């Protein structure tokens, strides 16, 4: 079905005609009882003014649409949609973000909902650095591309701070209760004492409970621990000693094997292999087969 097509509503038993009409929007969103302007908006669509039609379609889609989607959905020529969008942007009623066109009011609504969701998440999870992006998207029921477009615009404007997988409000600071702070000190001390043979995170969770994962994430943010893999962390001082020993050995010998690094720092293969891979990624070392050399 396309905009402008006529339709007939029939009841199947007993067979009788209930009514008919004209399709105004083949991809219309569900109207809510609380929307007092529904009839007015439908009348604008029926009138057929491209400006009203395009603006109405965008006003109820908070993550916007790309130009071709809009033209196809409304049954309008692309050239008509282009000129209409230009007019709406001149009037500052529609904004372009990347390749998407978003109604100003709809965008402001999306921003408000995102901020509100983040505020609630931070209150409920003060220890976490931020809210997982996918969890936020699902909670707000936004499409993936539109969601990313809005997040990028908000991040550029300083309204949110984003990491690879999480998002937070700029003013959010991770906090611990007094009991959790004591637990954090115990965990830091465990890593300090373990040196280059630290516990893996699942072992730490067995000792302290699931909260250990959140606390180690916070300690990583603070710079007290260094994350090598998702489940392997080292105390900052242990990392400094390991890198110092690595650089000293390579300065003297030019190259190093895994076994030689193991002996230099006094650890085991299960630790030194991920450590060397971390130093490779950090451009401290360069790997050539089974050997490492200094990057510079």
PDB file of C-alpha atoms in Angstrom, residues 7 26 38 73 79 94 107 115 124 137-138 151 161 180 186-187 195-197 221-224 234 266 271-272 295-296:
ATOM      1  CA  UNK A   7      -9.149   1.003   0.863  1.00  0.00           C
ATOM      2  CA  UNK A  26       1.479   3.418   5.120  1.00  0.00           C
ATOM      3  CA  UNK A  38      -4.200  13.489  16.018  1.00  0.00           C
ATOM      4  CA  UNK A  73       7.261   6.082   3.026  1.00  0.00           C
ATOM      5  CA  UNK A  79      13.167  15.993  -5.418  1.00  0.00           C
ATOM      6  CA  UNK A  94      14.292  20.105  11.057  1.00  0.00           C
ATOM      7  CA  UNK A 107      15.281  15.351  18.793  1.00  0.00           C
ATOM      8  CA  UNK A 115      19.247  11.979  29.932  1.00  0.00           C
ATOM      9  CA  UNK A 124      20.715   2.826  40.784  1.00  0.00           C
ATOM     10  CA  UNK A 137      18.824   1.610  23.269  1.00  0.00           C
ATOM     11  CA  UNK A 138      16.579  -1.324  24.131  1.00  0.00           C
ATOM     12  CA  UNK A 151      24.303   9.696  20.721  1.00  0.00           C
ATOM     13  CA  UNK A 161      30.261  11.131  27.546  1.00  0.00           C
ATOM     14  CA  UNK A 180      32.646  -1.045  49.362  1.00  0.00           C
ATOM     15  CA  UNK A 186      41.424  -5.178  50.284  1.00  0.00           C
ATOM     16  CA  UNK A 187      41.322  -5.962  46.574  1.00  0.00           C
ATOM     17  CA  UNK A 195      52.730  -8.835  42.061  1.00  0.00           C
ATOM     18  CA  UNK A 196      53.150 -10.471  38.642  1.00  0.00           C
ATOM     19  CA  UNK A 197      51.106 -13.539  39.668  1.00  0.00           C
ATOM     20  CA  UNK A 221      39.327   3.791  36.054  1.00  0.00           C
ATOM     21  CA  UNK A 222      41.274   5.200  39.008  1.00  0.00           C
ATOM     22  CA  UNK A 223      44.530   3.850  37.601  1.00  0.00           C
ATOM     23  CA  UNK A 224      45.285   1.586  40.559  1.00  0.00           C
ATOM     24  CA  UNK A 234      47.717  -6.311  37.507  1.00  0.00           C
ATOM     25  CA  UNK A 266      59.543 -14.408  37.932  1.00  0.00           C
ATOM     26  CA  UNK A 271      50.629 -14.442  32.841  1.00  0.00           C
ATOM     27  CA  UNK A 272      53.566 -13.546  30.609  1.00  0.00           C
ATOM     28  CA  UNK A 295      59.340  -0.943  19.436  1.00  0.00           C
ATOM     29  CA  UNK A 296      61.773   1.977  19.372  1.00  0.00           C
TER      30      UNK A 296
END
